[in-house]
Amino acid sequence: PAPAGDSALGHEERAAALLEELLSQAMADHPAVRVRRATVEGPAHKVLVDRSAAADLVIVGARRRVGHFGLQLGRTAHVLLHHAQCPVAVVPQQV
């Protein structure tokens, strides 16, 4: 949890910095792929379904759980597979 004095701008800046850090290697490895970064507050499944209208592809992760067959889809991936307005790629988490 963030300290009570943190501003919305502070949250936005931290989220943008984390997003940049997480995407930097993939973007360096695939410079021809156009990436539009945005940090948006709200429930992930709702935000991503809304944003899918302007996207060519939405990529979400899925966990592999020991002792379970196949991928374990969370709420966000499940909602996107049923309601996204563009193709959805579900990528398994590396173990």
PDB file of C-alpha atoms in Angstrom:
ATOM      1  CA  PRO A   1       0.000   0.000   0.000  1.00  0.00           C
ATOM      2  CA  ALA A   2       1.096   3.524  -0.761  1.00  0.00           C
ATOM      3  CA  PRO A   3       1.540   6.110   1.967  1.00  0.00           C
ATOM      4  CA  ALA A   4      -1.550   8.243   2.578  1.00  0.00           C
ATOM      5  CA  GLY A   5       0.162  11.370   1.173  1.00  0.00           C
ATOM      6  CA  ASP A   6       0.899   9.834  -2.252  1.00  0.00           C
ATOM      7  CA  SER A   7      -0.787  11.681  -5.080  1.00  0.00           C
ATOM      8  CA  ALA A   8      -2.461  10.213  -8.136  1.00  0.00           C
ATOM      9  CA  LEU A   9       0.394  11.692 -10.168  1.00  0.00           C
ATOM     10  CA  GLY A  10       2.886   9.743  -8.050  1.00  0.00           C
ATOM     11  CA  HIS A  11       1.000   6.503  -8.745  1.00  0.00           C
ATOM     12  CA  GLU A  12       0.883   7.332 -12.450  1.00  0.00           C
ATOM     13  CA  GLU A  13       4.630   8.026 -12.589  1.00  0.00           C
ATOM     14  CA  ARG A  14       5.499   4.774 -10.786  1.00  0.00           C
ATOM     15  CA  ALA A  15       3.161   2.785 -13.016  1.00  0.00           C
ATOM     16  CA  ALA A  16       4.631   4.343 -16.173  1.00  0.00           C
ATOM     17  CA  ALA A  17       8.202   3.657 -14.978  1.00  0.00           C
ATOM     18  CA  LEU A  18       7.379   0.024 -14.173  1.00  0.00           C
ATOM     19  CA  LEU A  19       5.656  -0.442 -17.533  1.00  0.00           C
ATOM     20  CA  GLU A  20       8.680   1.000 -19.345  1.00  0.00           C
ATOM     21  CA  GLU A  21      11.019  -1.296 -17.409  1.00  0.00           C
ATOM     22  CA  LEU A  22       8.937  -4.398 -18.153  1.00  0.00           C
ATOM     23  CA  LEU A  23       8.602  -3.623 -21.878  1.00  0.00           C
ATOM     24  CA  SER A  24      12.108  -2.338 -22.598  1.00  0.00           C
ATOM     25  CA  GLN A  25      13.754  -5.688 -23.400  1.00  0.00           C
ATOM     26  CA  ALA A  26      10.883  -6.951 -25.549  1.00  0.00           C
ATOM     27  CA  MET A  27      10.835  -3.680 -27.478  1.00  0.00           C
ATOM     28  CA  ALA A  28      14.616  -3.836 -27.996  1.00  0.00           C
ATOM     29  CA  ASP A  29      14.315  -7.431 -29.241  1.00  0.00           C
ATOM     30  CA  HIS A  30      11.465  -6.553 -31.646  1.00  0.00           C
ATOM     31  CA  PRO A  31      11.963  -2.966 -32.871  1.00  0.00           C
ATOM     32  CA  ALA A  32       9.520  -3.358 -35.773  1.00  0.00           C
ATOM     33  CA  VAL A  33       6.600  -3.992 -33.413  1.00  0.00           C
ATOM     34  CA  ARG A  34       4.691  -0.818 -32.607  1.00  0.00           C
ATOM     35  CA  VAL A  35       3.824  -0.537 -28.926  1.00  0.00           C
ATOM     36  CA  ARG A  36       1.517   2.070 -27.426  1.00  0.00           C
ATOM     37  CA  ARG A  37       1.981   2.341 -23.687  1.00  0.00           C
ATOM     38  CA  ALA A  38      -0.727   3.655 -21.397  1.00  0.00           C
ATOM     39  CA  THR A  39      -1.341   3.484 -17.693  1.00  0.00           C
ATOM     40  CA  VAL A  40      -5.006   3.562 -16.804  1.00  0.00           C
ATOM     41  CA  GLU A  41      -6.688   3.193 -13.445  1.00  0.00           C
ATOM     42  CA  GLY A  42      -9.573   0.773 -13.120  1.00  0.00           C
ATOM     43  CA  PRO A  43     -10.393  -2.926 -13.147  1.00  0.00           C
ATOM     44  CA  ALA A  44      -8.022  -4.602 -15.633  1.00  0.00           C
ATOM     45  CA  HIS A  45     -10.703  -6.658 -17.355  1.00  0.00           C
ATOM     46  CA  LYS A  46     -12.896  -3.601 -18.015  1.00  0.00           C
ATOM     47  CA  VAL A  47     -10.036  -1.322 -19.091  1.00  0.00           C
ATOM     48  CA  LEU A  48      -8.583  -3.917 -21.476  1.00  0.00           C
ATOM     49  CA  VAL A  49     -11.944  -4.765 -23.064  1.00  0.00           C
ATOM     50  CA  ASP A  50     -12.545  -1.038 -23.647  1.00  0.00           C
ATOM     51  CA  ARG A  51      -9.030  -0.549 -25.057  1.00  0.00           C
ATOM     52  CA  SER A  52      -9.338  -3.642 -27.286  1.00  0.00           C
ATOM     53  CA  ALA A  53     -11.581  -1.652 -29.649  1.00  0.00           C
ATOM     54  CA  ALA A  54      -8.541   0.317 -30.827  1.00  0.00           C
ATOM     55  CA  ALA A  55      -6.004  -2.530 -30.643  1.00  0.00           C
ATOM     56  CA  ASP A  56      -4.708  -5.011 -33.184  1.00  0.00           C
ATOM     57  CA  LEU A  57      -3.909  -7.572 -30.466  1.00  0.00           C
ATOM     58  CA  VAL A  58      -4.206  -7.891 -26.695  1.00  0.00           C
ATOM     59  CA  ILE A  59      -1.682 -10.137 -24.955  1.00  0.00           C
ATOM     60  CA  VAL A  60      -2.385 -11.526 -21.497  1.00  0.00           C
ATOM     61  CA  GLY A  61      -0.597 -14.059 -19.338  1.00  0.00           C
ATOM     62  CA  ALA A  62      -1.792 -17.319 -17.827  1.00  0.00           C
ATOM     63  CA  ARG A  63      -0.302 -19.336 -15.011  1.00  0.00           C
ATOM     64  CA  ARG A  64       0.699 -22.961 -15.084  1.00  0.00           C
ATOM     65  CA  ARG A  65      -0.064 -24.550 -11.745  1.00  0.00           C
ATOM     66  CA  VAL A  66       1.631 -27.711 -10.600  1.00  0.00           C
ATOM     67  CA  GLY A  67      -0.824 -30.586 -10.448  1.00  0.00           C
ATOM     68  CA  HIS A  68      -3.354 -28.947 -12.783  1.00  0.00           C
ATOM     69  CA  PHE A  69      -3.815 -29.717 -16.449  1.00  0.00           C
ATOM     70  CA  GLY A  70      -3.432 -26.846 -18.907  1.00  0.00           C
ATOM     71  CA  LEU A  71      -3.360 -23.131 -18.235  1.00  0.00           C
ATOM     72  CA  GLN A  72      -5.168 -21.482 -15.357  1.00  0.00           C
ATOM     73  CA  LEU A  73      -6.938 -18.425 -16.726  1.00  0.00           C
ATOM     74  CA  GLY A  74      -7.657 -15.564 -14.389  1.00  0.00           C
ATOM     75  CA  ARG A  75     -10.657 -13.288 -14.583  1.00  0.00           C
ATOM     76  CA  THR A  76      -8.974 -10.791 -16.903  1.00  0.00           C
ATOM     77  CA  ALA A  77      -7.920 -13.370 -19.505  1.00  0.00           C
ATOM     78  CA  HIS A  78     -11.302 -15.097 -19.339  1.00  0.00           C
ATOM     79  CA  VAL A  79     -13.248 -11.848 -19.846  1.00  0.00           C
ATOM     80  CA  LEU A  80     -10.966 -10.782 -22.702  1.00  0.00           C
ATOM     81  CA  LEU A  81     -11.362 -14.094 -24.528  1.00  0.00           C
ATOM     82  CA  HIS A  82     -15.138 -13.603 -24.484  1.00  0.00           C
ATOM     83  CA  HIS A  83     -15.497  -9.842 -24.931  1.00  0.00           C
ATOM     84  CA  ALA A  84     -12.402  -8.307 -26.576  1.00  0.00           C
ATOM     85  CA  GLN A  85     -12.963  -6.559 -29.882  1.00  0.00           C
ATOM     86  CA  CYS A  86      -9.641  -7.788 -31.306  1.00  0.00           C
ATOM     87  CA  PRO A  87      -7.659 -11.030 -31.210  1.00  0.00           C
ATOM     88  CA  VAL A  88      -6.327 -12.105 -27.800  1.00  0.00           C
ATOM     89  CA  ALA A  89      -3.089 -14.019 -27.271  1.00  0.00           C
ATOM     90  CA  VAL A  90      -2.792 -15.934 -24.008  1.00  0.00           C
ATOM     91  CA  VAL A  91       0.865 -16.488 -23.152  1.00  0.00           C
ATOM     92  CA  PRO A  92       1.820 -19.003 -20.470  1.00  0.00           C
ATOM     93  CA  GLN A  93       3.949 -17.722 -17.630  1.00  0.00           C
ATOM     94  CA  GLN A  94       7.486 -19.073 -17.755  1.00  0.00           C
ATOM     95  CA  VAL A  95       8.233 -21.481 -14.952  1.00  0.00           C
TER      96      VAL A  95
END
